[in-house]
mmCIF file with all atom_site columns, C-alpha atoms in Angstrom:
data_model
loop_
_atom_site.group_PDB
_atom_site.id
_atom_site.type_symbol
_atom_site.label_atom_id
_atom_site.label_alt_id
_atom_site.label_comp_id
_atom_site.label_asym_id
_atom_site.label_entity_id
_atom_site.label_seq_id
_atom_site.pdbx_PDB_ins_code
_atom_site.Cartn_x
_atom_site.Cartn_y
_atom_site.Cartn_z
_atom_site.occupancy
_atom_site.B_iso_or_equiv
_atom_site.pdbx_formal_charge
_atom_site.auth_seq_id
_atom_site.auth_comp_id
_atom_site.auth_asym_id
_atom_site.auth_atom_id
_atom_site.pdbx_PDB_model_num
ATOM 1  C CA . UNK W 1 1  ? 0.000   0.000   0.000   1.00 84.00 ? 1085 UNK W CA 1
ATOM 2  C CA . UNK W 1 2  ? 1.180   3.504   -0.822  1.00 88.00 ? 1086 UNK W CA 1
ATOM 3  C CA . UNK W 1 3  ? 0.018   6.758   0.726   1.00 92.00 ? 1087 UNK W CA 1
ATOM 4  C CA . UNK W 1 4  ? -0.083  10.321  -0.580  1.00 92.00 ? 1088 UNK W CA 1
ATOM 5  C CA . UNK W 1 5  ? -1.016  13.323  1.556   1.00 95.00 ? 1089 UNK W CA 1
ATOM 6  C CA . UNK W 1 6  ? -2.733  16.487  0.317   1.00 96.00 ? 1090 UNK W CA 1
ATOM 7  C CA . UNK W 1 7  ? -3.223  19.626  2.392   1.00 97.00 ? 1091 UNK W CA 1
ATOM 8  C CA . UNK W 1 8  ? -6.493  21.554  2.461   1.00 96.00 ? 1092 UNK W CA 1
ATOM 9  C CA . UNK W 1 9  ? -4.716  24.328  0.527   1.00 97.00 ? 1093 UNK W CA 1
ATOM 10 C CA . UNK W 1 10 ? -4.459  21.989  -2.470  1.00 97.00 ? 1094 UNK W CA 1
ATOM 11 C CA . UNK W 1 11 ? -8.250  21.637  -2.727  1.00 97.00 ? 1095 UNK W CA 1
ATOM 12 C CA . UNK W 1 12 ? -10.116 23.765  -5.259  1.00 97.00 ? 1096 UNK W CA 1
ATOM 13 C CA . UNK W 1 13 ? -13.169 25.643  -3.967  1.00 97.00 ? 1097 UNK W CA 1
ATOM 14 C CA . UNK W 1 14 ? -16.206 25.822  -6.266  1.00 96.00 ? 1098 UNK W CA 1
ATOM 15 C CA . UNK W 1 15 ? -18.527 28.570  -5.095  1.00 96.00 ? 1099 UNK W CA 1
ATOM 16 C CA . UNK W 1 16 ? -21.389 27.608  -7.418  1.00 95.00 ? 1100 UNK W CA 1
ATOM 17 C CA . UNK W 1 17 ? -21.517 24.054  -5.996  1.00 94.00 ? 1101 UNK W CA 1
ATOM 18 C CA . UNK W 1 18 ? -20.323 25.099  -2.516  1.00 96.00 ? 1102 UNK W CA 1
ATOM 19 C CA . UNK W 1 19 ? -17.790 22.264  -2.353  1.00 97.00 ? 1103 UNK W CA 1
ATOM 20 C CA . UNK W 1 20 ? -14.089 21.510  -2.503  1.00 98.00 ? 1104 UNK W CA 1
ATOM 21 C CA . UNK W 1 21 ? -12.464 19.137  -4.969  1.00 97.00 ? 1105 UNK W CA 1
ATOM 22 C CA . UNK W 1 22 ? -9.171  17.386  -5.503  1.00 95.00 ? 1106 UNK W CA 1
ATOM 23 C CA . UNK W 1 23 ? -8.459  16.090  -8.994  1.00 94.00 ? 1107 UNK W CA 1
ATOM 24 C CA . UNK W 1 24 ? -5.954  13.253  -9.314  1.00 90.00 ? 1108 UNK W CA 1
ATOM 25 C CA . UNK W 1 25 ? -4.670  11.982  -12.664 1.00 90.00 ? 1109 UNK W CA 1
ATOM 26 C CA . UNK W 1 26 ? -6.070  8.500   -13.130 1.00 86.00 ? 1110 UNK W CA 1
ATOM 27 C CA . UNK W 1 27 ? -3.221  6.882   -15.046 1.00 79.00 ? 1111 UNK W CA 1
ATOM 28 C CA . UNK W 1 28 ? -3.271  3.317   -13.701 1.00 70.00 ? 1112 UNK W CA 1
ATOM 29 C CA . UNK W 1 29 ? -5.708  3.903   -10.826 1.00 76.00 ? 1113 UNK W CA 1
ATOM 30 C CA . UNK W 1 30 ? -9.404  3.305   -10.385 1.00 75.00 ? 1114 UNK W CA 1
ATOM 31 C CA . UNK W 1 31 ? -11.572 4.712   -7.616  1.00 72.00 ? 1115 UNK W CA 1
ATOM 32 C CA . UNK W 1 32 ? -11.868 1.219   -6.155  1.00 80.00 ? 1116 UNK W CA 1
ATOM 33 C CA . UNK W 1 33 ? -8.086  1.245   -5.604  1.00 81.00 ? 1117 UNK W CA 1
ATOM 34 C CA . UNK W 1 34 ? -8.320  4.252   -3.259  1.00 88.00 ? 1118 UNK W CA 1
ATOM 35 C CA . UNK W 1 35 ? -9.214  4.770   0.371   1.00 93.00 ? 1119 UNK W CA 1
ATOM 36 C CA . UNK W 1 36 ? -9.690  8.422   1.385   1.00 95.00 ? 1120 UNK W CA 1
ATOM 37 C CA . UNK W 1 37 ? -8.859  9.458   4.951   1.00 97.00 ? 1121 UNK W CA 1
ATOM 38 C CA . UNK W 1 38 ? -9.046  12.842  6.688   1.00 97.00 ? 1122 UNK W CA 1
ATOM 39 C CA . UNK W 1 39 ? -6.450  14.149  9.097   1.00 97.00 ? 1123 UNK W CA 1
ATOM 40 C CA . UNK W 1 40 ? -7.896  14.657  12.566  1.00 96.00 ? 1124 UNK W CA 1
ATOM 41 C CA . UNK W 1 41 ? -6.864  17.429  14.972  1.00 94.00 ? 1125 UNK W CA 1
ATOM 42 C CA . UNK W 1 42 ? -4.676  15.004  16.965  1.00 97.00 ? 1126 UNK W CA 1
ATOM 43 C CA . UNK W 1 43 ? -2.715  14.047  13.827  1.00 95.00 ? 1127 UNK W CA 1
ATOM 44 C CA . UNK W 1 44 ? -4.358  10.652  13.373  1.00 97.00 ? 1128 UNK W CA 1
ATOM 45 C CA . UNK W 1 45 ? -6.405  9.710   10.302  1.00 97.00 ? 1129 UNK W CA 1
ATOM 46 C CA . UNK W 1 46 ? -10.001 8.499   10.013  1.00 97.00 ? 1130 UNK W CA 1
ATOM 47 C CA . UNK W 1 47 ? -12.406 7.727   7.179   1.00 96.00 ? 1131 UNK W CA 1
ATOM 48 C CA . UNK W 1 48 ? -13.344 10.845  5.208   1.00 96.00 ? 1132 UNK W CA 1
ATOM 49 C CA . UNK W 1 49 ? -16.923 11.657  4.250   1.00 94.00 ? 1133 UNK W CA 1
ATOM 50 C CA . UNK W 1 50 ? -16.288 12.372  0.567   1.00 97.00 ? 1134 UNK W CA 1
ATOM 51 C CA . UNK W 1 51 ? -17.724 11.533  -2.828  1.00 96.00 ? 1135 UNK W CA 1
ATOM 52 C CA . UNK W 1 52 ? -15.447 10.006  -5.451  1.00 94.00 ? 1136 UNK W CA 1
ATOM 53 C CA . UNK W 1 53 ? -16.161 10.434  -9.156  1.00 94.00 ? 1137 UNK W CA 1
ATOM 54 C CA . UNK W 1 54 ? -14.235 9.076   -12.113 1.00 92.00 ? 1138 UNK W CA 1
ATOM 55 C CA . UNK W 1 55 ? -13.933 10.222  -15.675 1.00 87.00 ? 1139 UNK W CA 1
ATOM 56 C CA . UNK W 1 56 ? -11.688 9.005   -18.454 1.00 87.00 ? 1140 UNK W CA 1
ATOM 57 C CA . UNK W 1 57 ? -8.556  10.778  -17.198 1.00 91.00 ? 1141 UNK W CA 1
ATOM 58 C CA . UNK W 1 58 ? -9.077  11.810  -13.557 1.00 93.00 ? 1142 UNK W CA 1
ATOM 59 C CA . UNK W 1 59 ? -10.436 10.778  -10.205 1.00 93.00 ? 1143 UNK W CA 1
ATOM 60 C CA . UNK W 1 60 ? -12.276 13.620  -8.469  1.00 94.00 ? 1144 UNK W CA 1
ATOM 61 C CA . UNK W 1 61 ? -12.626 13.718  -4.689  1.00 96.00 ? 1145 UNK W CA 1
ATOM 62 C CA . UNK W 1 62 ? -15.432 16.016  -3.484  1.00 97.00 ? 1146 UNK W CA 1
ATOM 63 C CA . UNK W 1 63 ? -15.922 17.297  0.071   1.00 97.00 ? 1147 UNK W CA 1
ATOM 64 C CA . UNK W 1 64 ? -18.152 19.976  1.588   1.00 96.00 ? 1148 UNK W CA 1
ATOM 65 C CA . UNK W 1 65 ? -15.457 21.236  3.980   1.00 95.00 ? 1149 UNK W CA 1
ATOM 66 C CA . UNK W 1 66 ? -11.729 21.846  3.460   1.00 95.00 ? 1150 UNK W CA 1
ATOM 67 C CA . UNK W 1 67 ? -9.790  18.981  5.031   1.00 96.00 ? 1151 UNK W CA 1
ATOM 68 C CA . UNK W 1 68 ? -6.295  17.535  4.876   1.00 97.00 ? 1152 UNK W CA 1
ATOM 69 C CA . UNK W 1 69 ? -6.559  14.296  2.927   1.00 96.00 ? 1153 UNK W CA 1
ATOM 70 C CA . UNK W 1 70 ? -4.539  11.096  2.858   1.00 97.00 ? 1154 UNK W CA 1
ATOM 71 C CA . UNK W 1 71 ? -5.023  8.722   -0.050  1.00 93.00 ? 1155 UNK W CA 1
ATOM 72 C CA . UNK W 1 72 ? -4.215  5.087   0.528   1.00 93.00 ? 1156 UNK W CA 1
ATOM 73 C CA . UNK W 1 73 ? -3.533  3.385   -2.771  1.00 86.00 ? 1157 UNK W CA 1
ATOM 74 C CA . UNK W 1 74 ? -4.265  -0.305  -2.444  1.00 81.00 ? 1158 UNK W CA 1
ATOM 75 C CA . UNK W 1 75 ? -1.820  -2.625  -4.159  1.00 72.00 ? 1159 UNK W CA 1
ATOM 76 C CA . UNK W 1 76 ? -3.071  -5.694  -5.984  1.00 61.00 ? 1160 UNK W CA 1
ATOM 77 C CA . UNK W 1 77 ? -2.324  -8.880  -4.107  1.00 51.00 ? 1161 UNK W CA 1
ATOM 78 C CA . UNK W 1 78 ? -0.494  -11.309 -6.372  1.00 45.00 ? 1162 UNK W CA 1
#
């Protein structure tokens, strides 16, 4: 498993939808390969309440509040 952290400053705010998004190039990933966690005030991580959408080239993570995010990329078991 690999992890990648994103700070709340890296999220894009969309005033018309009143949400924040993080766009990640899809490359070899699918949404099912990801687990999205939020950073808690004590520095630990817990499950994030986000929506995940996919298109041909990107995975879009949508949240209603700005949060620090950790992506866990699940490796295929061989």
